[in-house]
């Protein structure tokens, strides 16, 4: 059976992003501008708090991935305040605990990520970037539990607050309200 190029493109476009829904340019710009403003404000406040406290850590590396969810997909269950704040904070706590308990990185890394996913399931706060927070804590050898609260929890709260303000000002409802 002979198929045309059009047939193959249609059949296999899924693997090249063909399953992604169309997004208007207005929505793309709204999301990008929101992430720019949101991350800029969060980083500015976090750096200020760092300068006040004298702590070395002031930024969580997975904040960009959280910003994508909060600004580009504000209706996603994984972008809601509980998911962002609790998921990131819990995962940092898990990662730090694993650093204390497991000395071998090849065991600690998958253990931290998988246990953080389990914790997020239990607390109903699934947030994909949070699994990276657990890995970052292990890779960074974070030993102080305060890292989970500053910068992780504080950055997450700030991002959610800026996301809520920005989304509502630009016509997107965030956070989701129960029906």
PDB file of C-alpha atoms in Angstrom:
ATOM      1  CA  UNK A   1       0.000   0.000   0.000  1.00  0.00           C
ATOM      2  CA  UNK A   2       1.473   3.283  -1.094  1.00  0.00           C
ATOM      3  CA  UNK A   3       1.014   6.335   1.135  1.00  0.00           C
ATOM      4  CA  UNK A   4       1.556   9.952   0.331  1.00  0.00           C
ATOM      5  CA  UNK A   5       3.806  12.389   2.145  1.00  0.00           C
ATOM      6  CA  UNK A   6       0.697  14.121   3.493  1.00  0.00           C
ATOM      7  CA  UNK A   7      -0.467  10.831   5.025  1.00  0.00           C
ATOM      8  CA  UNK A   8       2.845  10.316   6.845  1.00  0.00           C
ATOM      9  CA  UNK A   9       2.990  13.924   8.043  1.00  0.00           C
ATOM     10  CA  UNK A  10      -0.509  13.667   9.463  1.00  0.00           C
ATOM     11  CA  UNK A  11       0.093  10.258  11.014  1.00  0.00           C
ATOM     12  CA  UNK A  12       3.442  11.102  12.639  1.00  0.00           C
ATOM     13  CA  UNK A  13       3.047  14.809  13.388  1.00  0.00           C
ATOM     14  CA  UNK A  14       2.283  13.819  16.977  1.00  0.00           C
ATOM     15  CA  UNK A  15       5.980  13.172  17.481  1.00  0.00           C
ATOM     16  CA  UNK A  16       6.832  16.670  16.248  1.00  0.00           C
ATOM     17  CA  UNK A  17       4.449  18.555  18.505  1.00  0.00           C
ATOM     18  CA  UNK A  18       1.353  17.937  16.395  1.00  0.00           C
ATOM     19  CA  UNK A  19      -0.645  17.196  19.552  1.00  0.00           C
ATOM     20  CA  UNK A  20      -0.113  20.700  20.962  1.00  0.00           C
ATOM     21  CA  UNK A  21      -3.224  22.879  20.904  1.00  0.00           C
ATOM     22  CA  UNK A  22      -3.059  26.062  18.855  1.00  0.00           C
ATOM     23  CA  UNK A  23      -2.274  29.177  20.906  1.00  0.00           C
ATOM     24  CA  UNK A  24      -2.974  32.697  19.679  1.00  0.00           C
ATOM     25  CA  UNK A  25      -0.123  35.168  19.448  1.00  0.00           C
ATOM     26  CA  UNK A  26      -1.887  37.424  21.940  1.00  0.00           C
ATOM     27  CA  UNK A  27      -1.900  34.589  24.491  1.00  0.00           C
ATOM     28  CA  UNK A  28       1.721  33.719  23.732  1.00  0.00           C
ATOM     29  CA  UNK A  29       2.826  37.317  24.303  1.00  0.00           C
ATOM     30  CA  UNK A  30       0.672  37.558  27.458  1.00  0.00           C
ATOM     31  CA  UNK A  31       2.338  34.428  28.847  1.00  0.00           C
ATOM     32  CA  UNK A  32       5.880  35.454  27.909  1.00  0.00           C
ATOM     33  CA  UNK A  33       5.463  38.988  29.252  1.00  0.00           C
ATOM     34  CA  UNK A  34       3.931  37.570  32.460  1.00  0.00           C
ATOM     35  CA  UNK A  35       6.842  35.206  32.994  1.00  0.00           C
ATOM     36  CA  UNK A  36       9.291  38.059  32.366  1.00  0.00           C
ATOM     37  CA  UNK A  37       7.594  40.356  34.871  1.00  0.00           C
ATOM     38  CA  UNK A  38       6.924  37.581  37.362  1.00  0.00           C
ATOM     39  CA  UNK A  39      10.409  36.124  37.394  1.00  0.00           C
ATOM     40  CA  UNK A  40      11.953  39.586  37.411  1.00  0.00           C
ATOM     41  CA  UNK A  41       9.960  40.656  40.469  1.00  0.00           C
ATOM     42  CA  UNK A  42      10.495  37.371  42.307  1.00  0.00           C
ATOM     43  CA  UNK A  43      14.243  37.477  41.698  1.00  0.00           C
ATOM     44  CA  UNK A  44      14.451  41.137  42.712  1.00  0.00           C
ATOM     45  CA  UNK A  45      12.637  40.493  46.020  1.00  0.00           C
ATOM     46  CA  UNK A  46      14.539  37.248  46.666  1.00  0.00           C
ATOM     47  CA  UNK A  47      17.879  38.984  46.089  1.00  0.00           C
ATOM     48  CA  UNK A  48      16.826  41.787  48.436  1.00  0.00           C
ATOM     49  CA  UNK A  49      15.840  39.247  51.109  1.00  0.00           C
ATOM     50  CA  UNK A  50      19.163  37.472  50.582  1.00  0.00           C
ATOM     51  CA  UNK A  51      21.047  40.727  51.089  1.00  0.00           C
ATOM     52  CA  UNK A  52      19.093  41.363  54.293  1.00  0.00           C
ATOM     53  CA  UNK A  53      19.651  37.852  55.643  1.00  0.00           C
ATOM     54  CA  UNK A  54      23.193  37.262  54.404  1.00  0.00           C
ATOM     55  CA  UNK A  55      22.272  33.795  53.088  1.00  0.00           C
ATOM     56  CA  UNK A  56      24.066  32.423  50.048  1.00  0.00           C
ATOM     57  CA  UNK A  57      21.038  30.741  48.509  1.00  0.00           C
ATOM     58  CA  UNK A  58      18.365  33.043  47.192  1.00  0.00           C
ATOM     59  CA  UNK A  59      17.127  31.360  44.045  1.00  0.00           C
ATOM     60  CA  UNK A  60      15.639  27.984  43.257  1.00  0.00           C
ATOM     61  CA  UNK A  61      16.759  26.835  39.844  1.00  0.00           C
ATOM     62  CA  UNK A  62      13.453  25.287  38.788  1.00  0.00           C
ATOM     63  CA  UNK A  63      11.601  28.587  39.171  1.00  0.00           C
ATOM     64  CA  UNK A  64      11.504  29.022  35.386  1.00  0.00           C
ATOM     65  CA  UNK A  65       9.591  25.782  34.959  1.00  0.00           C
ATOM     66  CA  UNK A  66       7.145  26.814  37.672  1.00  0.00           C
ATOM     67  CA  UNK A  67       6.720  30.168  35.898  1.00  0.00           C
ATOM     68  CA  UNK A  68       5.808  28.379  32.666  1.00  0.00           C
ATOM     69  CA  UNK A  69       2.943  26.640  34.433  1.00  0.00           C
ATOM     70  CA  UNK A  70       1.763  29.701  36.380  1.00  0.00           C
ATOM     71  CA  UNK A  71       1.861  32.145  33.459  1.00  0.00           C
ATOM     72  CA  UNK A  72       1.264  29.988  30.368  1.00  0.00           C
ATOM     73  CA  UNK A  73      -1.076  27.373  31.866  1.00  0.00           C
ATOM     74  CA  UNK A  74      -2.763  29.123  34.815  1.00  0.00           C
ATOM     75  CA  UNK A  75      -5.811  26.825  34.658  1.00  0.00           C
ATOM     76  CA  UNK A  76      -3.741  23.646  35.054  1.00  0.00           C
ATOM     77  CA  UNK A  77      -4.175  21.825  38.370  1.00  0.00           C
ATOM     78  CA  UNK A  78      -0.363  21.673  38.514  1.00  0.00           C
ATOM     79  CA  UNK A  79      -0.131  25.485  38.400  1.00  0.00           C
ATOM     80  CA  UNK A  80      -2.441  26.137  41.353  1.00  0.00           C
ATOM     81  CA  UNK A  81      -1.026  27.771  44.486  1.00  0.00           C
ATOM     82  CA  UNK A  82      -1.167  24.636  46.638  1.00  0.00           C
ATOM     83  CA  UNK A  83       0.614  22.598  43.967  1.00  0.00           C
ATOM     84  CA  UNK A  84       3.338  25.192  43.384  1.00  0.00           C
ATOM     85  CA  UNK A  85       4.033  26.126  47.005  1.00  0.00           C
ATOM     86  CA  UNK A  86       3.502  22.780  48.733  1.00  0.00           C
ATOM     87  CA  UNK A  87       5.003  20.721  45.892  1.00  0.00           C
ATOM     88  CA  UNK A  88       8.208  22.752  45.760  1.00  0.00           C
ATOM     89  CA  UNK A  89       8.595  23.020  49.546  1.00  0.00           C
ATOM     90  CA  UNK A  90       7.872  19.343  50.173  1.00  0.00           C
ATOM     91  CA  UNK A  91      10.308  18.290  47.457  1.00  0.00           C
ATOM     92  CA  UNK A  92      13.057  20.465  48.924  1.00  0.00           C
ATOM     93  CA  UNK A  93      12.458  18.909  52.356  1.00  0.00           C
ATOM     94  CA  UNK A  94      12.601  15.423  50.838  1.00  0.00           C
ATOM     95  CA  UNK A  95      15.778  16.207  48.882  1.00  0.00           C
ATOM     96  CA  UNK A  96      17.514  17.614  51.965  1.00  0.00           C
ATOM     97  CA  UNK A  97      16.467  14.600  54.047  1.00  0.00           C
ATOM     98  CA  UNK A  98      17.830  12.229  51.419  1.00  0.00           C
ATOM     99  CA  UNK A  99      21.148  14.135  51.415  1.00  0.00           C
ATOM    100  CA  UNK A 100      21.373  13.489  55.174  1.00  0.00           C
ATOM    101  CA  UNK A 101      20.478   9.807  54.879  1.00  0.00           C
ATOM    102  CA  UNK A 102      22.101   8.604  51.651  1.00  0.00           C
ATOM    103  CA  UNK A 103      25.710   9.277  50.754  1.00  0.00           C
ATOM    104  CA  UNK A 104      25.739   7.779  47.263  1.00  0.00           C
ATOM    105  CA  UNK A 105      24.437  10.236  44.620  1.00  0.00           C
ATOM    106  CA  UNK A 106      23.418   7.477  42.200  1.00  0.00           C
ATOM    107  CA  UNK A 107      21.010   6.244  44.854  1.00  0.00           C
ATOM    108  CA  UNK A 108      20.133   9.615  46.394  1.00  0.00           C
ATOM    109  CA  UNK A 109      19.052  11.317  43.152  1.00  0.00           C
ATOM    110  CA  UNK A 110      16.355   8.876  42.024  1.00  0.00           C
ATOM    111  CA  UNK A 111      15.300   8.280  45.629  1.00  0.00           C
ATOM    112  CA  UNK A 112      14.792  12.004  46.256  1.00  0.00           C
ATOM    113  CA  UNK A 113      12.804  12.528  43.055  1.00  0.00           C
ATOM    114  CA  UNK A 114      10.630   9.443  43.514  1.00  0.00           C
ATOM    115  CA  UNK A 115       9.921  10.131  47.195  1.00  0.00           C
ATOM    116  CA  UNK A 116       9.024  13.728  46.394  1.00  0.00           C
ATOM    117  CA  UNK A 117       6.571  12.472  43.761  1.00  0.00           C
ATOM    118  CA  UNK A 118       5.069  10.098  46.334  1.00  0.00           C
ATOM    119  CA  UNK A 119       4.752  12.958  48.824  1.00  0.00           C
ATOM    120  CA  UNK A 120       3.107  15.175  46.220  1.00  0.00           C
ATOM    121  CA  UNK A 121       0.602  12.411  45.458  1.00  0.00           C
ATOM    122  CA  UNK A 122      -0.187  12.041  49.160  1.00  0.00           C
ATOM    123  CA  UNK A 123      -0.558  15.794  49.750  1.00  0.00           C
ATOM    124  CA  UNK A 124      -2.369  16.300  46.416  1.00  0.00           C
ATOM    125  CA  UNK A 125       0.119  18.916  45.244  1.00  0.00           C
ATOM    126  CA  UNK A 126       1.561  17.502  42.010  1.00  0.00           C
ATOM    127  CA  UNK A 127       3.851  20.078  40.418  1.00  0.00           C
ATOM    128  CA  UNK A 128       6.347  18.649  37.874  1.00  0.00           C
ATOM    129  CA  UNK A 129       9.110  21.239  38.480  1.00  0.00           C
ATOM    130  CA  UNK A 130       9.075  20.224  42.144  1.00  0.00           C
ATOM    131  CA  UNK A 131      10.645  16.856  41.341  1.00  0.00           C
ATOM    132  CA  UNK A 132      13.590  18.871  40.013  1.00  0.00           C
ATOM    133  CA  UNK A 133      13.750  20.757  43.321  1.00  0.00           C
ATOM    134  CA  UNK A 134      14.456  17.444  45.070  1.00  0.00           C
ATOM    135  CA  UNK A 135      17.239  16.685  42.571  1.00  0.00           C
ATOM    136  CA  UNK A 136      18.687  20.191  42.969  1.00  0.00           C
ATOM    137  CA  UNK A 137      18.820  19.754  46.742  1.00  0.00           C
ATOM    138  CA  UNK A 138      20.761  16.503  46.319  1.00  0.00           C
ATOM    139  CA  UNK A 139      23.060  17.817  43.586  1.00  0.00           C
ATOM    140  CA  UNK A 140      23.744  20.957  45.613  1.00  0.00           C
ATOM    141  CA  UNK A 141      24.402  18.965  48.762  1.00  0.00           C
ATOM    142  CA  UNK A 142      21.892  21.086  50.666  1.00  0.00           C
ATOM    143  CA  UNK A 143      22.206  20.256  54.358  1.00  0.00           C
ATOM    144  CA  UNK A 144      20.172  23.047  55.926  1.00  0.00           C
ATOM    145  CA  UNK A 145      16.403  22.655  56.057  1.00  0.00           C
ATOM    146  CA  UNK A 146      16.035  26.433  55.854  1.00  0.00           C
ATOM    147  CA  UNK A 147      16.698  26.064  52.102  1.00  0.00           C
ATOM    148  CA  UNK A 148      13.212  24.581  51.814  1.00  0.00           C
ATOM    149  CA  UNK A 149      11.732  27.751  53.251  1.00  0.00           C
ATOM    150  CA  UNK A 150      14.092  30.333  51.778  1.00  0.00           C
ATOM    151  CA  UNK A 151      14.499  30.378  48.862  1.00  0.00           C
ATOM    152  CA  UNK A 152      12.144  27.546  47.802  1.00  0.00           C
ATOM    153  CA  UNK A 153       8.930  28.355  49.676  1.00  0.00           C
ATOM    154  CA  UNK A 154       9.400  32.130  49.572  1.00  0.00           C
ATOM    155  CA  UNK A 155      10.158  32.115  45.824  1.00  0.00           C
ATOM    156  CA  UNK A 156       7.121  29.895  45.227  1.00  0.00           C
ATOM    157  CA  UNK A 157       4.809  32.177  47.234  1.00  0.00           C
ATOM    158  CA  UNK A 158       6.110  35.257  45.447  1.00  0.00           C
ATOM    159  CA  UNK A 159       5.672  33.621  42.035  1.00  0.00           C
ATOM    160  CA  UNK A 160       2.082  32.613  42.834  1.00  0.00           C
ATOM    161  CA  UNK A 161       1.258  36.106  44.123  1.00  0.00           C
ATOM    162  CA  UNK A 162       2.668  37.822  41.037  1.00  0.00           C
ATOM    163  CA  UNK A 163       0.994  35.208  38.833  1.00  0.00           C
ATOM    164  CA  UNK A 164      -2.385  35.832  40.461  1.00  0.00           C
ATOM    165  CA  UNK A 165      -2.115  39.597  40.101  1.00  0.00           C
ATOM    166  CA  UNK A 166      -0.864  39.462  36.512  1.00  0.00           C
ATOM    167  CA  UNK A 167      -3.306  36.809  35.319  1.00  0.00           C
ATOM    168  CA  UNK A 168      -6.325  38.544  36.788  1.00  0.00           C
ATOM    169  CA  UNK A 169      -5.233  41.915  35.375  1.00  0.00           C
ATOM    170  CA  UNK A 170      -4.874  40.368  31.905  1.00  0.00           C
ATOM    171  CA  UNK A 171      -8.195  38.541  31.914  1.00  0.00           C
ATOM    172  CA  UNK A 172      -7.181  35.060  33.066  1.00  0.00           C
ATOM    173  CA  UNK A 173      -8.703  33.677  36.243  1.00  0.00           C
ATOM    174  CA  UNK A 174      -6.002  32.457  38.597  1.00  0.00           C
ATOM    175  CA  UNK A 175      -6.103  30.587  40.835  1.00  0.00           C
ATOM    176  CA  UNK A 176      -8.909  28.225  39.844  1.00  0.00           C
ATOM    177  CA  UNK A 177     -11.901  28.593  42.058  1.00  0.00           C
ATOM    178  CA  UNK A 178     -13.830  25.471  43.060  1.00  0.00           C
ATOM    179  CA  UNK A 179     -17.225  25.214  41.394  1.00  0.00           C
TER     180      UNK A 179
END
